[in-house]
Amino acid sequence: MGINGHTKTLGVIGRPIAHTLSPFIHNLLAEMLGHNLVYVPFLVEDDLGSAIKGANALNIAGLNITIPYKTEVLKYVSEVDDFAKKIGAVNTLVPTEKGFKAYNTDIPGLYRAMLSDGVDLKGESVIILGAGGAARSVAMLCADKGAKEVYIFNRTLSRAVEIADEVNGLYGTKVVVPMELHDYGKLSGKNYLCIQATSVGMHPNVDCAVMEQGDFYEMIHTGYDIVYNPYETKFMSLVKEHGGQAYNGLKMLLYQGIIAYELWNHCTVSDDIADYVLSKMKEVLNL
Ligand code: ATR
């Protein structure tokens, strides 16, 4: 579709921004759905407040926010979605009459990727590997979606304790339990969904995983890695070797984009379109 007087402008703010895949995802979605919009990268060096104010004045029809501004941007929006408030970081701004409303679609993106793979969190026994920002958000998602129990395994126990306390406090529950890495033998049963929420195993350090012990993987029926490069991480190979299903983080990246696109454009992206965009993402990333 050609650019004309009706074309809406959207984009992503970050620093650096040149490697973002978001323009590819959103412009492809727009082309497939016949929407008259363009989505561009905006490099913001430091004055985020002015950038958001300017975007509002220019009637920018939607923004993604990426590193390093996912928390700082909360100072400049008029409203924050409830789940995003709990996570404390946002990646999507939707224009409203009063200013931008902020959402987090990264974590709902992971959830939608899981649902599309036939995996739900309700009633699940979940193991989370890692206790950084990503792990914290995943723990919040598990509590929010009614997981039965959530064990956070981390090299530094105190960080897992902090997340467990925070999530249990917010949800008035005790389902989240911090664990030492080597204590996995204390878990009972062999029916765990495991979410790998660290950058360990990411290209170029492809030969590492947070857990290397084979018997750990005997307990895992399904593994999700938030990493998508390499396409099959060491964690995923270990899950598969021990008979489990394993998925990488590429669909999570796709669905964080799709959920944002749906919020901006008041539409629903079908599974067929999602599958097509995913195949094209694999192509451009050489995966
Ligand atoms: P993010 O906020 O992006 O999730 P982060 O805060 O840097 O990232 O957290 C990285 C996570 O990966 C942490 O849980 C870290 O463990 P520590 O808390 O012990 O530092 C984990 N991690 C990083 N390298 C690791 C390694 N080689 N083995 C095990 N865990 C590792």
XYZ file of C-alpha atoms and ligand atoms in Angstrom:
318
model
C 0.000 0.000 0.000
C 1.393 3.424 -0.943
C 1.965 6.122 1.635
C -0.632 8.910 1.408
C -2.445 11.517 3.503
C -4.224 8.825 5.548
C -1.121 6.802 6.461
C -0.688 6.301 10.212
C 2.830 6.311 11.675
C 3.900 3.934 14.438
C 7.321 2.914 15.639
C 9.721 1.629 18.233
C 11.818 3.749 20.588
C 15.111 2.444 21.947
C 18.895 2.815 22.099
C 20.396 1.133 20.125
C 17.587 0.420 17.687
C 19.145 -0.644 14.373
C 18.830 -4.402 15.052
C 15.146 -4.389 15.959
C 12.904 -6.889 14.164
C 9.726 -4.968 15.033
C 9.520 -2.907 11.784
C 9.689 -6.158 9.836
C 6.902 -7.763 11.904
C 4.531 -4.778 11.914
C 4.951 -3.691 8.300
C 4.373 -7.294 7.183
C 1.233 -7.525 9.349
C -0.010 -4.216 7.896
C 0.600 -5.416 4.349
C -1.223 -8.695 4.975
C -4.157 -7.074 6.753
C -4.415 -4.138 4.300
C -3.865 -1.462 6.966
C -2.577 1.940 5.834
C 0.318 2.387 8.279
C 4.088 2.527 8.485
C 6.161 1.374 11.435
C 9.655 2.826 11.826
C 12.579 2.737 14.277
C 13.116 5.856 16.424
C 16.569 6.190 17.980
C 16.174 8.204 21.191
C 19.601 9.108 22.588
C 18.500 10.335 26.010
C 15.552 12.750 26.234
C 12.783 10.162 26.472
C 10.294 12.621 28.001
C 10.520 14.964 24.991
C 10.278 12.014 22.610
C 7.024 10.776 24.188
C 5.575 14.284 24.339
C 6.501 14.789 20.680
C 5.024 11.439 19.683
C 1.790 12.433 21.368
C 1.722 15.827 19.630
C 2.441 14.176 16.281
C -0.442 11.729 16.747
C 1.860 8.723 16.488
C -0.648 5.864 16.374
C 1.314 3.427 18.553
C 4.758 2.873 20.011
C 6.898 0.014 21.178
C 9.470 0.786 23.818
C 12.609 -1.269 24.102
C 15.924 -1.276 25.969
C 16.861 0.853 27.915
C 13.514 2.636 28.377
C 11.007 -0.049 29.418
C 10.719 1.217 32.993
C 11.670 4.885 32.606
C 8.824 5.429 30.125
C 6.300 4.824 32.925
C 7.008 8.416 34.071
C 5.654 9.813 30.812
C 2.396 7.927 30.255
C -1.114 8.801 31.418
C -2.214 5.286 32.362
C -0.695 1.847 32.950
C -2.448 -1.483 32.404
C -2.897 -3.453 35.674
C -0.755 -6.467 34.749
C 1.970 -4.197 33.350
C 1.993 -2.369 36.711
C 2.775 -5.639 38.474
C 5.587 -6.395 36.041
C 6.947 -2.857 36.349
C 8.162 -2.706 32.742
C 6.255 -1.939 29.545
C 6.938 -2.312 25.852
C 3.796 -0.943 24.202
C 2.103 2.478 24.266
C -1.404 2.975 22.933
C -2.668 6.531 22.302
C -5.722 7.657 24.290
C -7.416 11.051 24.646
C -5.329 11.837 27.745
C -1.945 10.586 26.519
C -0.443 7.132 26.090
C -1.611 4.034 27.970
C 1.235 1.589 28.652
C 1.070 -2.196 28.350
C 3.458 -5.111 28.637
C 2.956 -7.502 25.728
C 6.241 -9.437 26.205
C 4.847 -11.698 28.898
C 1.322 -12.040 27.465
C 3.249 -12.838 24.250
C 4.903 -15.798 25.943
C 1.512 -16.939 27.252
C -0.125 -16.715 23.823
C 2.810 -18.594 22.279
C 2.268 -21.329 24.874
C -1.476 -21.490 24.217
C -0.810 -21.773 20.491
C 1.423 -24.772 21.277
C -1.372 -26.333 23.364
C 0.308 -25.574 26.715
C -1.552 -23.747 29.517
C -0.292 -22.653 32.945
C -3.474 -23.314 34.920
C -2.899 -26.110 37.418
C 0.651 -26.677 36.108
C 3.740 -27.425 38.171
C 6.297 -24.988 36.788
C 10.054 -24.670 37.101
C 11.626 -21.319 36.195
C 15.371 -21.186 35.514
C 16.903 -17.832 36.454
C 15.934 -14.921 38.673
C 16.542 -11.813 36.568
C 13.955 -9.447 35.134
C 12.598 -11.990 32.657
C 12.240 -14.692 35.329
C 10.442 -12.270 37.627
C 7.888 -11.474 34.899
C 7.422 -15.164 34.104
C 6.812 -15.915 37.809
C 4.181 -13.165 37.825
C 2.528 -14.706 34.760
C 2.454 -18.151 36.400
C 0.808 -16.741 39.534
C -1.629 -14.725 37.427
C -2.698 -17.720 35.329
C -3.209 -20.082 38.242
C -0.153 -22.353 38.185
C -0.331 -24.950 40.979
C 3.304 -24.513 42.086
C 6.249 -22.485 40.747
C 9.849 -23.318 41.652
C 12.489 -20.697 40.858
C 15.943 -22.198 40.465
C 18.795 -19.705 40.416
C 22.559 -19.689 40.885
C 22.154 -16.871 43.409
C 19.436 -18.032 45.810
C 18.784 -14.560 47.279
C 17.489 -13.272 43.930
C 15.039 -16.188 43.694
C 13.915 -15.474 47.278
C 13.269 -11.823 46.411
C 11.094 -12.728 43.433
C 9.172 -15.382 45.353
C 8.446 -12.955 48.199
C 7.351 -10.245 45.821
C 5.086 -12.385 43.632
C 3.566 -14.275 46.585
C 2.927 -10.929 48.285
C 1.242 -9.400 45.229
C -0.995 -12.417 44.627
C -1.616 -13.346 48.278
C -0.287 -16.855 47.690
C 2.608 -19.159 48.550
C 2.865 -20.945 45.218
C 6.244 -19.465 44.294
C 9.163 -21.247 45.991
C 12.873 -20.295 45.655
C 15.329 -23.174 45.145
C 19.089 -23.767 45.043
C 20.192 -25.050 41.618
C 21.496 -28.352 42.988
C 18.338 -29.060 45.018
C 16.173 -30.256 42.140
C 16.206 -33.788 43.595
C 13.942 -32.467 46.376
C 11.066 -32.009 43.938
C 8.588 -34.821 43.713
C 7.066 -36.185 40.527
C 8.196 -35.928 36.949
C 5.602 -33.670 35.435
C 7.036 -30.196 35.218
C 6.754 -27.428 32.664
C 10.119 -25.648 32.626
C 10.702 -22.077 31.437
C 14.329 -21.114 30.763
C 14.319 -17.379 31.570
C 17.994 -16.413 31.285
C 20.203 -15.497 28.329
C 22.429 -18.530 29.017
C 22.835 -20.553 25.793
C 22.302 -17.574 23.510
C 24.535 -17.220 20.443
C 27.565 -17.306 20.504
C 27.683 -19.252 23.819
C 25.555 -22.043 22.423
C 27.074 -24.878 24.476
C 25.777 -23.744 27.866
C 22.605 -24.304 29.852
C 21.751 -23.233 33.410
C 21.034 -26.903 34.236
C 23.307 -29.460 32.612
C 22.393 -32.561 34.657
C 20.503 -35.184 32.647
C 18.342 -36.374 35.530
C 16.938 -32.848 35.958
C 15.474 -33.138 32.454
C 13.776 -36.448 33.320
C 11.289 -34.320 35.293
C 10.385 -32.013 32.390
C 7.479 -32.735 30.032
C 7.751 -29.394 28.190
C 10.496 -26.775 28.015
C 10.259 -23.160 26.877
C 13.388 -21.155 26.237
C 13.090 -17.377 25.947
C 16.182 -17.540 23.695
C 15.589 -18.026 19.939
C 19.132 -17.814 18.574
C 20.229 -20.607 18.169
C 16.871 -21.980 17.008
C 17.449 -25.055 19.177
C 19.303 -24.154 22.373
C 21.265 -26.564 24.547
C 18.391 -26.410 27.060
C 15.933 -27.449 24.338
C 18.171 -30.295 23.154
C 18.409 -31.607 26.721
C 14.620 -31.466 27.151
C 14.116 -33.349 23.868
C 16.812 -35.938 24.637
C 14.838 -36.837 27.740
C 11.551 -37.205 25.912
C 10.033 -33.736 26.385
C 8.656 -31.156 23.951
C 10.772 -28.017 23.557
C 10.058 -24.561 22.156
C 12.220 -21.491 21.627
C 11.445 -17.790 22.187
C 10.747 -16.817 18.571
C 6.975 -17.209 18.923
C 7.107 -15.114 22.095
C 8.777 -12.358 20.059
C 6.138 -12.742 17.349
C 3.194 -12.640 19.756
C 4.463 -9.652 21.745
C 4.305 -7.884 18.374
C 0.916 -9.309 17.430
C -0.693 -8.340 20.759
C 0.659 -4.784 20.378
C -0.577 -4.672 16.765
C -4.047 -5.796 17.885
C -4.156 -3.143 20.627
C -3.241 -0.358 18.186
C -5.449 -1.449 15.325
C -8.440 -2.988 17.165
C -8.210 -6.212 15.206
C -7.446 -9.903 15.714
C -4.551 -11.525 13.894
C -5.470 -15.044 12.773
C -3.294 -18.103 13.446
C -2.631 -18.448 9.708
C -1.222 -14.931 9.472
C 0.785 -15.485 12.680
C 2.280 -18.686 11.195
C 3.179 -16.916 7.972
C 4.896 -14.013 9.784
C 6.770 -16.529 11.958
C 8.097 -18.306 8.868
C 9.263 -14.985 7.414
C 10.962 -14.038 10.713
C 12.901 -17.308 10.550
C 14.010 -16.400 7.037
C 15.272 -12.908 7.854
C 17.027 -14.167 10.971
C 18.616 -17.057 9.039
C 17.302 -19.538 11.623
P 17.316 -10.262 32.675
O 16.908 -9.093 33.524
O 17.460 -9.915 31.221
O 16.449 -11.445 32.883
P 19.639 -10.578 34.406
O 19.014 -9.748 35.441
O 21.027 -10.273 33.993
O 18.815 -10.656 33.069
O 19.539 -12.090 34.930
C 20.207 -13.085 34.333
C 19.855 -14.414 35.002
O 20.668 -15.413 34.399
C 20.177 -14.462 36.491
O 19.216 -15.288 37.098
C 21.553 -15.096 36.512
O 21.868 -15.771 37.709
P 22.440 -14.960 38.980
O 21.269 -14.299 39.605
O 23.062 -16.010 39.825
O 23.458 -13.985 38.421
C 21.412 -16.099 35.403
N 22.710 -16.506 34.874
C 23.520 -15.773 34.096
N 24.613 -16.481 33.749
C 24.472 -17.707 34.320
C 25.249 -18.909 34.330
N 26.392 -18.985 33.642
N 24.780 -19.965 35.028
C 23.642 -19.897 35.705
N 22.844 -18.798 35.729
C 23.254 -17.714 35.049
